[in-house]
Every structure is written in C-alpha cells, then in structure tokens.
Amino acid sequence: MHSPCTGEASQACFHNLCQLPFLGIPEPQSSTSITTAASSRHDFEVAMASSMYPNSQFTNHESFPSLQESFSYFTKAFPLYSQTDQADKIREQEYYHLSLSNHVCLDYIGHGLFSYSQQRSYSREATVASTSSSSLPLRQYSSSLETPFFGISYKAANLHSQIQYGSQESELECKIQKRIMALMNLSEDDYTMVFTANQSSAFKLLADSYPFQSNQNLLTVYDHENEAVKIMIESSKNRGARVMSAEFSWKSLRIHSGKLLEKVRRKRKNRRGLFVFPLQSRMTGARYSYLWMNMARENGWHVLLDACGLGPKDMETLGLSLFKPDFLICSFFKVFGENPSGFGCLFVKKSSSSVIKDSTSTGLVRLVPARRPSQISEESANDDTETEEKAKQELHDDDSLQGSSSGPMSRQQTSEKTSELQETKEVSVKHKAPEIEVSVSSSESSQSQIIASSASGYSYLECRGLDHADSLGLISISTRARYLINWLVNALTSLQHPHSENGHPLVRIYGPKVKFDRGPVVAFNVFDWKGEKIDPAIVQKLADRNNISLSCGFLHHILFSNKYEHEREQILETRTSEGGTVLNGKRDKLYSGISVVTAALGFLTNFEDVYKLWAFVSRFLDADFVQKERWRYTALNQMTIEV
C-alpha cells in the first residue's frame, strides 16, 4: 500500500524539488528546513573555495603547494574532517600495503570483503604450516597458497529453479549470504539471494529469465557505457524486448526529466516491463532520486536497482529503507588494493519471484571453501611421502633383480636412485606453483586468523572489510567522501594552462562540479595548451606509471538543447559497438559520446591519495610532459607505450 503523499512527492521530484536522493539524513519537510538546507549547501561551497587559499589557480606544477600545506588549508576549511580519522587508523592497521607500495587505488567499484592483514595472516599460517610439514631444508612460500578466501564453481541450475526450489548450501555460503544481507539492509523474509560469477552474469541471468514476451519494454538509466548493461540489452533484444534509455542534458548531465517521465508513463496495451536504475552514476557522481523507482512501480514497471556503484552503507538511507525494488544487483571483491576478484549477487524479491521464467541461461555459482594451509601442508606432506615410498619400492625391486650384490655398480645405482628421489621431491614442490619469498614481521603475530577451523571445516568467517564499514557508519563515510571528492574537483579545475590566449583550463569535469550531494567519483579529461583533448587511455597509462590506478569510460545518451547545439560536433566522438573509434562510419553500429578518465573514492581513500592525483594531473601543464615520458621509458629500456 502506498502512502497518499507518494504521488505528490513524485511530482515534486520531477520539478527538481527533491535534491537529496540518499545522504543518510531526512529530507526537509518545511520551508524553514528547505531554507536551512540551501544555506548549508551555500556555506559548504564557500568553505570549499577557501580550501585552496591563497591561490585559486595554478599554472606551474613546479610551484605547487606541498602535501602538508594543502592538508593544512583543507582541515582549516573543514575541521569536521578530523572526526573521520578512524578510517585512517583502519587503513594503517589493516591495509598498510597501500602505504608500503605507495599505491593510489582510485579504480575500485563494489564492496571489499576482507582486509589485507587477514590475507597476510593466512599467508603466514600457510608459510609456517608448509615449512613445518616439509622434510626439505628450505621451502619457500608458494604464491598459490596465498589465500583466495574462497573459490567459485558453476552450478548447473538456472535462476528459475534456484529461486523456486533452492539448493543445498554450504556453511561458507550461508555465512557469507547472511553477512551480505545484513550489509545491504535486506531481510531474508523479503528477498532470495543467489551468487553469480560477476556483475555481468547477474544482469544476463535476469534478462534471460524475465518475461519480455509479455512485458516487452526494457528502460535503462545510465549516462555511461556499462558492460553488464550492454550484455543485458543484447540478451533482452534477442528475446523480443523493446529497449529504451534515459537521456542526459548537456552540460549538467542530469536526467532529462521530461523525456524519462514520458517513457515511464507511456500508455500501451502491453505491460510496461523492466526499469533498470542506479541511484548514482558510477562515472560522473551524479545522484538520482529514488522516487524515480516509485514512479516506475506506480506505472506498472518491475524495478531493478543496480547497487554496484553505491557506497558500503548507502543501503541504510531513508529512501532505500522505505522502497524495496523487485530485483537488486551488487558486486563484491576480496581485498581492496590487492585482490580484485570476487563475485556478484542477485536479489529477487519473494513477492515478485513468480515473474521469473525458466531459461537455459547459466551464471549461478557456488562458493567453494579454500583449503586451509594445514590441509595444503598435509596434502603436500602426503604427496612427498607417497613419492618417497614409491621410489623406495622401485629401488627395492631393482635390488631384488640384481641379487644381493654390494659392488661398485650397485652402490652407484643406489646413489642414482637416491638422487632421483631427492630430485623428484624437489620437482613435486616446484611444480605446485611458482615460488616467492615472503617476509613476515613479528608485529603481525597478534592478528587473529581469518577462519577458525572446526570439525565441519569453517565455523566462523570474518568479513573484516564489511565490518570496517559498519564500524565507521554511514555519516562518517559519506562526510569523509564528500569533503575529499569536492576538494579533488575544486583542485582539478584550479589548473590553468599558462600564457594560453583563451585561458584554456587543463581539466574539464563532466557532470556535477563542487556539490554537497554528489557521489564520490569524478569523470574528467585533460586538455593540452591548444585546447585539444589528450586521449584518456594515455592519461590512464601514465597515471599507472606513477602508481595511480584510474579507470576509463564512455559517457553517452547526451542530449544537447538548442542553446548548446553548436558544441555537439566539438564535444562528441563516434565509436563502434565494439568500443573502437571509427573514421568511415560504416563499421558496426555507431555510438556518440565522450571518452573520459574516472577516479572513484572509497571509504579508505585519504587526503594524500587525492593530492597525489592532483599533483600528477598538474604535470600536464608542462607542454612536453607526454613526450618526455616517452623518452624517459625508452631510455630506461622499458616497453614503449603508445603515447
């Protein structure tokens, strides 16, 4: 049953009267509170401008403010940032590899399950176990023993049978499922959850199982090219779906509300279909009101919420606690900054499960418990023992054939057999996996083990990465991200080419600029002193050379009003359906959009990370920076990169 106020709230949303899609705070209910909220946003923007004081523009990367000086201005402008220092402590204790490797990770999307210190604890256990069980004088730690925490194996079942009848789940799967349901703020009474190989598998599974024969429409709301959504669209088209997309207004890249509202309310005899909606763009950071989902449901659509780009605590916000989508997809990786592999999750609302139809599509997976180090060492020891016993038996058989002779020949053969036995043992170790040496500090000995063993195998699983998000809470995480992402946007736009005739800025930001309620990700491009865009792939490669991990993407479905129509040809580029740029326009289907560089911040990101990105981008103020980098790596006899 819907609230009688829902319709009025929905109407207000489409007239830009609700700008708080999910900030973890109640939306204003009176004119006074609206005025206060607007005042707070104005004060925030003023403070952000002063965070770069005394210079508002920078034209020379060699006269850049230091990290300490920049951080001092930043904390003076935002004294509340210091209240989020618990995140710094967690990073120092549990993810210290980021500091040791001097690596800036701005390319992770999803939720991290485990911490790096857990991985090291497990690695240490594996090292001790393998060393104590080996009769060899030296046995180095094998990289294959570094814990994957779990593995995945594909199921033969399809989504329909899994939802309707379920399956036997392991203890590991049950525990991870309960932990994820708690994180997503979803009840097992309301939703059924299945594991998929990845995000793309989850989207394809739903597309292959949704009844597009009767509910013929697929409506997506993405301002960027998304591989998983592309797979869903292709699968849906093959099953007769009519595909539509929202459009985004240049220059703000906000949803064109009028056109989307027309698509949502379109009157047709056939039932509406599937409405696929992310609450924020995982490229531009633009946030969208959850009331769009309510409007779609009121008009007969089934709603799929793409939660892959949400923060670890965003599901606790007001709107999402009130609105329950029919389907929800999210993704998880293992260790931030270290192990990006993981799995996807598809949630199906039980009251909507009858819509899922039988299909031949696969993609469901089972989580397979990783072998414990003690198990690995025991198996390894057993392998060595079996090899040794087999060799001894062969040696005994040879001796029996040659009688009891103890002459030089028999001693030589015995020596050769013994040598072969030792070599066999060594080869059996070497062929298990490549060997690396691991140094383990004594300070790690106090870390708890990841998984406590029991008779059943895995009695307790600690998803410490999720626990860290819980300990920080929604307010702390969102406050920290708000300060950092807006400072980064402000810093990037402060870079100006020196002596350029038209004052060309070095960086262009796409989507929201400095804004209180923007998401913690930014899409941008770098331009040279002549105003020509530097290929985002080059920026990404050079950033990687400087130990900064960024992503590249493609913005599309951009709508130019008459006011900006003259900018269309200058702004947009053409790509094929395969993602490559074309010249003749006759190869594959063509798409228009903008290729961009993206930087995504997580709850472990700190000020030093965003400062390093700013400092790196500022080097493009040197007109010869790209050419110098090519010469530098050629001189170092490195593999040449196409820049």
XYZ file of C-alpha atoms in Angstrom:
643
model
C 0.000 0.000 0.000
C 1.378 3.394 -0.996
C 1.245 6.486 1.130
C -1.293 9.083 -0.065
C 1.568 11.571 -0.165
C 3.642 9.435 -2.537
C 2.108 10.824 -5.699
C 2.664 14.425 -4.613
C 6.245 13.644 -3.626
C 6.829 12.008 -7.005
C 5.534 15.074 -8.821
C 7.753 17.350 -6.758
C 10.771 15.227 -7.584
C 10.401 15.784 -11.307
C 10.364 19.526 -10.848
C 13.776 19.482 -9.126
C 12.261 19.982 -5.688
C 13.956 16.958 -4.148
C 17.719 17.030 -4.374
C 18.554 14.635 -1.540
C 18.356 11.160 -3.059
C 20.302 9.404 -0.326
C 22.509 11.332 2.040
C 21.631 9.476 5.191
C 19.702 12.466 6.521
C 15.972 13.218 6.452
C 14.693 15.331 3.616
C 13.451 18.805 4.588
C 9.752 18.900 5.426
C 9.089 22.631 5.743
C 10.026 25.887 4.068
C 12.263 26.707 7.025
C 14.169 23.447 6.771
C 14.472 23.876 2.991
C 15.988 27.328 3.554
C 18.353 25.901 6.167
C 19.416 23.097 3.825
C 20.059 25.570 0.998
C 22.064 27.760 3.367
C 24.137 24.776 4.477
C 24.964 23.930 0.872
C 25.976 27.508 0.172
C 28.222 27.539 3.239
C 29.761 24.258 2.096
C 30.600 25.640 -1.343
C 32.102 28.792 0.178
C 34.257 26.689 2.513
C 35.344 24.505 -0.412
C 36.510 27.575 -2.328
C 38.625 28.654 0.658
C 40.199 25.197 0.960
C 42.561 26.153 -1.902
C 43.515 29.537 -0.393
C 45.582 31.624 -1.102
C 45.729 30.553 -4.785
C 42.607 29.805 -6.768
C 44.510 28.932 -9.954
C 47.772 27.090 -10.598
C 49.725 27.335 -13.848
C 53.047 25.706 -12.925
C 53.392 22.231 -11.432
C 56.860 23.071 -10.130
C 55.491 25.773 -7.825
C 52.853 23.518 -6.390
C 51.878 23.689 -2.689
C 53.221 20.798 -0.634
C 51.067 17.987 0.709
C 51.383 19.348 4.251
C 50.467 22.883 3.210
C 47.466 21.707 1.184
C 46.237 19.485 4.000
C 46.528 22.374 6.426
C 44.254 24.589 4.279
C 41.895 21.650 3.801
C 41.446 20.927 7.506
C 41.020 24.623 8.304
C 38.171 24.801 5.807
C 36.659 21.516 7.025
C 37.533 20.925 10.679
C 34.961 18.102 10.874
C 37.173 16.001 8.599
C 39.351 15.179 11.601
C 36.387 13.352 13.120
C 36.680 10.730 10.377
C 40.218 9.749 11.415
C 39.018 6.269 12.403
C 39.186 5.427 8.695
C 42.877 6.406 8.697
C 43.527 4.119 11.665
C 41.804 1.212 9.932
C 43.835 1.847 6.800
C 47.095 1.978 8.770
C 46.387 -1.233 10.683
C 44.526 -3.365 8.159
C 45.567 -2.042 4.734
C 49.152 -0.971 5.353
C 50.205 -2.365 1.957
C 48.806 0.797 0.358
C 51.425 2.897 2.167
C 54.220 0.364 1.704
C 53.636 0.167 -2.046
C 52.895 3.904 -2.340
C 49.896 2.904 -4.451
C 46.844 5.109 -5.002
C 43.782 2.976 -5.811
C 41.027 5.003 -7.461
C 39.589 2.280 -9.690
C 37.680 0.003 -7.299
C 33.891 -0.265 -7.582
C 31.960 -2.580 -5.295
C 32.380 -3.781 -1.734
C 35.548 -5.251 -0.221
C 35.014 -8.393 1.845
C 38.346 -8.866 3.581
C 41.326 -6.820 4.737
C 44.929 -7.102 3.676
C 46.058 -8.031 7.191
C 43.721 -11.037 7.000
C 45.407 -12.121 3.817
C 48.822 -11.769 5.419
C 47.702 -13.676 8.499
C 46.546 -16.533 6.331
C 49.747 -16.341 4.299
C 51.810 -16.512 7.475
C 49.855 -19.563 8.599
C 50.457 -21.160 5.209
C 54.169 -20.415 5.432
C 54.508 -21.921 8.904
C 52.390 -24.938 8.052
C 54.217 -25.719 4.818
C 57.637 -25.268 6.434
C 56.875 -27.432 9.493
C 55.484 -30.263 7.351
C 58.359 -30.396 4.879
C 61.457 -32.516 5.213
C 63.311 -30.289 2.772
C 65.955 -27.959 4.250
C 64.337 -24.882 2.644
C 60.867 -24.470 1.333
C 59.759 -21.080 0.100
C 56.186 -19.931 0.325
C 54.213 -20.619 -2.833
C 52.136 -17.806 -4.290
C 49.300 -20.224 -4.939
C 48.943 -20.692 -1.192
C 48.163 -17.012 -0.713
C 44.575 -17.279 0.301
C 41.824 -16.705 -2.226
C 39.494 -16.971 0.831
C 37.188 -18.970 -1.410
C 36.840 -20.203 -4.956
C 33.802 -20.386 -7.224
C 32.362 -23.241 -9.257
C 29.461 -23.001 -11.702
C 26.079 -24.524 -10.935
C 24.002 -26.428 -13.460
C 20.769 -24.896 -12.129
C 19.078 -21.930 -13.771
C 17.700 -18.889 -11.959
C 14.073 -20.084 -12.021
C 14.787 -23.428 -10.351
C 17.151 -21.816 -7.866
C 14.534 -19.256 -6.805
C 11.634 -21.716 -6.704
C 13.288 -24.737 -5.116
C 16.583 -23.517 -3.672
C 19.621 -25.769 -3.322
C 21.882 -27.271 -0.715
C 24.166 -24.504 0.513
C 27.479 -24.952 2.257
C 28.229 -23.465 5.641
C 30.510 -20.937 3.958
C 27.764 -19.807 1.566
C 25.220 -19.456 4.357
C 27.514 -17.319 6.476
C 28.559 -15.008 3.622
C 24.945 -14.707 2.493
C 23.765 -13.655 5.961
C 26.602 -11.130 6.215
C 25.814 -9.611 2.823
C 22.086 -9.428 3.522
C 22.893 -7.517 6.718
C 25.160 -5.118 4.816
C 22.516 -4.488 2.151
C 19.883 -3.903 4.835
C 17.667 -6.596 3.305
C 15.618 -9.236 5.097
C 15.760 -12.930 4.222
C 11.986 -12.903 4.695
C 11.672 -10.473 1.785
C 14.453 -11.466 -0.619
C 16.144 -14.524 -2.060
C 19.834 -14.088 -2.849
C 21.939 -16.020 -5.372
C 25.663 -15.857 -6.143
C 26.769 -15.110 -9.700
C 30.166 -15.202 -11.343
C 30.257 -11.424 -11.650
C 28.111 -8.359 -12.227
C 27.615 -9.109 -15.927
C 26.405 -12.635 -15.151
C 23.784 -11.258 -12.775
C 22.413 -8.865 -15.400
C 22.344 -11.551 -18.089
C 20.660 -14.089 -15.801
C 17.832 -11.685 -15.092
C 17.493 -10.679 -18.755
C 17.288 -14.341 -19.810
C 14.683 -15.119 -17.145
C 12.460 -12.037 -17.381
C 9.210 -12.429 -19.432
C 9.900 -9.914 -22.207
C 7.358 -11.755 -24.374
C 4.573 -10.219 -22.262
C 6.397 -7.310 -20.560
C 8.119 -6.076 -23.663
C 9.990 -2.970 -22.523
C 13.461 -2.524 -21.063
C 14.168 1.007 -19.814
C 17.669 1.822 -18.531
C 19.022 4.950 -16.834
C 22.790 5.136 -17.442
C 24.839 8.137 -18.531
C 27.766 5.866 -19.374
C 28.575 2.694 -21.238
C 28.257 -0.238 -18.836
C 29.438 -3.659 -19.974
C 26.945 -5.534 -17.803
C 24.040 -3.424 -19.065
C 25.189 -3.923 -22.664
C 25.029 -7.675 -22.133
C 21.538 -7.349 -20.637
C 20.369 -5.236 -23.581
C 21.655 -7.695 -26.177
C 20.099 -10.646 -24.379
C 16.799 -8.783 -23.988
C 16.699 -7.804 -27.664
C 17.201 -11.440 -28.626
C 14.107 -12.244 -26.603
C 11.962 -9.563 -28.222
C 12.412 -6.656 -25.814
C 11.939 -3.054 -26.864
C 14.932 -1.169 -25.417
C 14.747 2.465 -24.330
C 17.155 4.681 -22.419
C 17.030 7.858 -20.399
C 18.813 10.901 -21.827
C 21.064 13.333 -20.004
C 21.167 17.079 -20.565
C 24.394 18.810 -21.541
C 26.223 20.366 -19.634
C 24.991 19.214 -16.267
C 24.424 15.600 -17.396
C 21.310 15.486 -15.224
C 18.464 13.203 -16.233
C 16.198 14.910 -18.757
C 13.149 14.513 -16.529
C 10.536 15.302 -19.157
C 11.698 12.655 -21.609
C 12.182 9.975 -18.959
C 8.797 10.708 -17.424
C 7.225 10.309 -20.859
C 8.854 6.877 -21.261
C 7.846 5.741 -17.776
C 4.217 6.808 -18.259
C 3.897 5.703 -21.869
C 0.424 4.241 -22.436
C 0.468 0.912 -24.234
C -1.648 -2.205 -24.238
C 1.274 -4.421 -23.290
C 2.549 -4.324 -19.722
C 5.443 -1.999 -19.056
C 8.495 -4.214 -18.473
C 11.788 -3.829 -16.570
C 13.087 -0.485 -15.284
C 16.850 -0.617 -14.596
C 18.012 2.142 -12.300
C 21.229 3.100 -10.488
C 20.924 5.654 -7.698
C 24.086 7.356 -8.870
C 26.344 7.392 -11.880
C 29.482 5.397 -11.209
C 31.364 7.709 -13.587
C 30.170 11.275 -13.105
C 28.979 11.035 -9.494
C 25.543 12.424 -10.445
C 22.886 11.258 -7.996
C 19.311 10.468 -8.885
C 16.227 10.487 -6.706
C 14.915 7.107 -5.553
C 11.439 8.484 -6.289
C 12.035 7.560 -9.933
C 11.770 3.936 -8.835
C 8.484 4.649 -7.086
C 7.141 6.415 -10.151
C 8.092 3.421 -12.330
C 6.363 0.977 -9.982
C 3.218 3.124 -9.871
C 3.124 2.854 -13.660
C 3.404 -0.931 -13.746
C 7.148 -1.497 -14.157
C 9.247 -4.064 -12.354
C 12.261 -2.290 -10.853
C 15.863 -3.472 -10.873
C 18.142 -1.424 -8.618
C 21.793 -1.507 -9.662
C 23.635 -1.105 -6.344
C 27.103 -1.855 -7.733
C 28.130 1.793 -7.599
C 26.765 2.546 -4.132
C 28.910 3.031 -1.052
C 29.138 0.334 1.633
C 26.480 1.919 3.881
C 24.211 3.639 1.358
C 21.564 0.930 1.641
C 20.766 2.241 5.110
C 19.491 5.555 3.806
C 15.953 6.784 4.205
C 14.725 6.197 0.665
C 16.110 2.691 0.317
C 14.778 1.613 3.680
C 11.267 2.552 2.508
C 11.399 1.394 -1.110
C 12.022 -2.273 -1.870
C 12.894 -2.948 -5.537
C 11.799 -6.164 -7.251
C 15.406 -7.025 -8.094
C 18.752 -5.780 -6.850
C 22.304 -6.426 -8.058
C 25.594 -5.695 -6.319
C 29.185 -6.913 -6.571
C 31.972 -7.786 -4.145
C 35.745 -8.050 -4.425
C 38.078 -9.737 -1.976
C 40.785 -7.309 -0.852
C 40.967 -3.580 -1.616
C 44.139 -2.680 -3.466
C 45.271 -6.294 -3.664
C 42.753 -8.867 -4.894
C 40.020 -7.553 -7.200
C 38.429 -10.954 -7.918
C 35.121 -11.802 -6.285
C 31.513 -12.438 -7.290
C 28.163 -10.801 -7.993
C 24.884 -11.051 -6.104
C 21.347 -11.021 -7.463
C 18.487 -10.422 -5.026
C 14.930 -11.336 -6.042
C 12.015 -10.042 -4.013
C 9.946 -13.044 -2.954
C 6.679 -11.334 -3.768
C 7.995 -10.785 -7.321
C 9.646 -14.190 -7.803
C 6.710 -15.565 -9.811
C 7.735 -13.317 -12.709
C 10.985 -15.273 -13.180
C 10.620 -17.787 -16.009
C 12.514 -20.952 -16.852
C 15.565 -20.499 -19.092
C 18.717 -22.244 -20.248
C 20.950 -19.397 -19.088
C 23.828 -20.206 -16.740
C 25.902 -17.997 -14.499
C 24.968 -19.101 -10.997
C 27.967 -20.129 -8.934
C 28.744 -21.913 -5.714
C 31.303 -20.566 -3.248
C 33.893 -23.235 -2.593
C 35.835 -23.026 0.695
C 39.538 -22.504 0.130
C 41.737 -25.269 1.509
C 43.241 -24.310 4.802
C 47.053 -24.074 4.994
C 47.099 -27.074 7.334
C 45.175 -29.065 4.740
C 47.524 -27.963 1.984
C 50.609 -28.839 4.024
C 49.175 -32.232 4.985
C 48.390 -32.999 1.355
C 51.840 -31.826 0.344
C 53.456 -33.975 3.023
C 51.357 -36.944 1.918
C 52.425 -36.360 -1.675
C 56.084 -36.304 -0.601
C 55.646 -39.463 1.479
C 53.922 -41.288 -1.351
C 56.636 -40.221 -3.787
C 59.357 -41.351 -1.404
C 57.692 -44.702 -0.691
C 57.175 -45.320 -4.399
C 60.794 -44.556 -5.167
C 61.957 -46.813 -2.310
C 59.791 -49.637 -3.656
C 61.301 -49.197 -7.121
C 64.750 -49.219 -5.572
C 63.918 -52.403 -3.662
C 62.627 -54.060 -6.838
C 65.854 -53.210 -8.667
C 67.908 -54.630 -5.822
C 65.875 -57.836 -5.932
C 66.522 -58.215 -9.650
C 70.261 -57.762 -9.169
C 70.550 -60.040 -6.130
C 72.459 -59.037 -3.018
C 75.488 -57.661 -4.811
C 77.257 -54.845 -2.929
C 79.796 -53.984 -5.624
C 80.513 -50.571 -7.081
C 77.748 -50.875 -9.668
C 75.012 -51.485 -7.097
C 76.254 -48.650 -4.897
C 76.268 -46.344 -7.901
C 72.718 -47.363 -8.822
C 71.632 -46.842 -5.235
C 73.206 -43.396 -5.242
C 71.493 -42.552 -8.516
C 68.141 -43.731 -7.168
C 68.596 -41.668 -4.031
C 69.488 -38.630 -6.125
C 66.456 -39.208 -8.332
C 64.293 -39.480 -5.226
C 65.507 -36.105 -3.934
C 65.049 -34.506 -7.360
C 61.550 -35.967 -7.606
C 60.666 -34.444 -4.242
C 62.035 -31.070 -5.299
C 60.236 -31.156 -8.645
C 56.977 -32.127 -6.939
C 57.307 -28.998 -4.827
C 58.337 -26.700 -7.663
C 55.533 -27.794 -9.955
C 52.850 -26.942 -7.413
C 53.283 -23.218 -8.043
C 55.914 -20.553 -8.688
C 57.898 -19.777 -5.571
C 58.323 -16.417 -3.907
C 59.832 -15.408 -0.628
C 57.630 -13.743 1.955
C 58.931 -11.677 4.839
C 56.629 -11.742 7.833
C 57.020 -9.138 10.541
C 56.641 -10.137 14.155
C 54.109 -7.384 14.670
C 51.615 -9.378 12.628
C 51.636 -12.289 15.032
C 48.905 -10.714 17.113
C 46.459 -10.622 14.206
C 43.591 -13.048 14.513
C 43.169 -15.812 11.979
C 40.670 -15.343 9.232
C 38.786 -18.541 9.664
C 38.625 -20.687 12.788
C 38.571 -24.362 11.899
C 36.192 -26.894 13.346
C 35.055 -30.406 12.674
C 32.749 -29.109 9.959
C 35.536 -27.078 8.312
C 34.574 -23.406 8.611
C 32.803 -22.454 11.811
C 33.376 -18.690 11.604
C 34.003 -16.342 8.731
C 35.102 -12.801 9.415
C 34.379 -10.374 6.585
C 36.569 -7.718 8.106
C 36.252 -5.370 5.151
C 32.492 -5.156 5.698
C 32.996 -4.917 9.455
C 35.182 -1.854 8.964
C 32.420 -0.107 7.024
C 29.963 -0.956 9.801
C 32.283 0.407 12.461
C 32.631 3.734 10.635
C 28.948 4.147 9.858
C 27.064 5.943 7.120
C 27.537 9.507 8.378
C 31.302 9.246 8.818
C 31.825 7.542 5.445
C 29.611 9.959 3.499
C 31.062 13.043 5.250
C 34.628 11.991 4.519
C 33.866 11.175 0.888
C 32.009 14.477 0.415
C 34.982 16.545 1.580
C 37.555 14.594 -0.445
C 35.707 14.343 -3.761
C 34.712 18.010 -3.764
C 38.245 19.092 -2.864
C 39.545 16.998 -5.754
C 37.042 18.534 -8.188
C 37.939 22.016 -6.972
C 41.667 21.270 -7.208
C 41.453 19.851 -10.743
C 39.510 22.853 -12.017
C 42.113 25.197 -10.489
C 44.714 24.077 -13.058
C 45.111 26.531 -15.942
C 47.498 26.489 -18.886
C 49.948 29.404 -18.658
C 50.022 32.054 -21.372
C 47.162 30.477 -23.338
C 45.287 33.038 -25.445
C 41.831 31.952 -24.302
C 42.839 30.821 -20.821
C 42.331 27.126 -21.563
C 41.716 25.100 -18.406
C 43.800 21.953 -18.109
C 40.881 19.811 -16.928
C 37.201 19.583 -17.816
C 34.837 17.939 -15.323
C 31.760 16.148 -16.663
C 28.614 16.076 -14.565
C 28.296 17.767 -11.164
C 31.114 20.069 -10.075
C 31.501 21.146 -6.434
C 28.251 19.960 -4.925
C 27.195 18.904 -1.450
C 25.290 15.813 -2.544
C 27.428 14.490 -5.392
C 28.778 10.936 -5.412
C 32.423 10.061 -4.623
C 33.517 9.627 -8.236
C 34.532 12.124 -10.896
C 34.754 11.952 -14.697
C 37.235 14.294 -16.358
C 39.517 14.875 -19.320
C 42.884 16.581 -19.677
C 43.472 19.125 -22.457
C 46.724 20.492 -23.855
C 47.577 24.184 -24.176
C 45.909 24.321 -27.611
C 42.631 23.051 -26.167
C 42.901 19.575 -27.704
C 41.893 16.572 -25.593
C 44.597 14.154 -24.548
C 43.481 10.566 -25.088
C 42.097 9.224 -21.764
C 43.931 5.934 -22.356
C 47.233 7.851 -22.376
C 46.343 9.611 -19.129
C 45.450 6.276 -17.569
C 48.700 4.629 -18.693
C 50.865 7.481 -17.462
C 48.990 7.510 -14.151
C 49.678 3.799 -13.811
C 53.382 4.505 -14.396
C 53.132 6.875 -11.449
C 51.485 4.255 -9.210
C 47.987 5.731 -9.538
C 45.203 3.436 -10.731
C 42.426 5.161 -12.683
C 39.667 3.936 -14.994
C 38.421 4.982 -18.401
C 34.807 5.162 -19.526
C 32.451 6.393 -22.204
C 29.608 8.836 -21.499
C 26.606 8.533 -23.805
C 22.893 9.337 -24.285
C 23.777 13.041 -24.067
C 21.081 15.453 -25.158
C 22.065 18.905 -26.480
C 19.484 21.654 -26.243
C 19.314 24.382 -28.894
C 21.475 26.551 -26.649
C 24.384 24.101 -26.866
C 23.738 22.546 -30.269
C 26.800 24.287 -31.717
C 29.004 22.364 -29.262
C 27.800 18.915 -30.331
C 30.384 18.180 -33.012
C 33.216 19.551 -30.898
C 32.244 17.559 -27.799
C 31.029 14.208 -29.087
C 33.102 11.449 -30.632
C 31.924 8.378 -32.520
C 32.596 4.789 -31.551
C 31.549 1.415 -32.892
C 29.581 -1.134 -30.913
C 32.927 -2.774 -30.178
C 34.217 0.374 -28.497
C 36.753 1.444 -31.107
C 36.809 4.879 -32.757
C 35.909 4.840 -36.456
C 36.656 7.161 -39.339
C 34.462 5.963 -42.213
C 31.313 5.483 -40.139
C 30.371 2.225 -41.884
C 31.673 -0.406 -39.494
C 29.235 -1.829 -36.928
C 26.643 0.289 -35.167
C 27.836 3.758 -34.220
C 27.541 5.401 -30.827
C 28.169 9.031 -29.948
C 29.564 10.069 -26.623
C 32.615 11.229 -24.699
C 35.541 9.084 -23.610
C 36.698 10.113 -20.127
C 39.040 9.311 -17.257
C 37.371 8.409 -13.955
C 38.544 8.385 -10.356
C 36.438 6.624 -7.717
C 36.953 7.199 -3.995
C 36.276 4.570 -1.336
C 35.955 4.822 2.433
C 39.686 4.038 2.734
C 40.725 6.909 0.447
C 42.612 9.663 2.275
C 43.691 13.215 1.501
C 47.126 12.116 0.341
C 45.510 9.969 -2.380
C 43.536 12.833 -3.917
C 46.508 15.194 -3.543
C 48.737 12.754 -5.471
C 46.206 12.572 -8.282
C 46.052 16.371 -8.404
C 49.832 16.610 -8.451
C 50.053 14.015 -11.238
C 47.479 15.772 -13.431
C 49.252 19.090 -12.889
C 52.295 17.708 -14.701
C 50.338 18.018 -17.950
C 50.768 21.783 -17.546
C 54.216 21.087 -18.991
C 53.530 21.093 -22.730
C 56.221 18.444 -23.273
C 55.194 16.113 -20.429
C 53.842 13.308 -22.627
C 56.839 13.412 -24.956
C 59.261 13.441 -22.032
C 57.595 10.362 -20.576
C 58.037 8.513 -23.865
C 61.723 9.387 -23.990
C 62.178 8.508 -20.323
C 60.855 4.990 -20.594
C 62.623 4.368 -23.875
C 65.885 5.458 -22.238
C 65.221 3.104 -19.325
C 64.860 0.279 -21.857
C 61.253 -0.205 -20.803
C 58.468 -1.396 -23.027
C 57.391 1.586 -25.113
C 53.827 2.731 -24.588
C 51.874 4.370 -27.352
C 51.665 7.938 -26.113
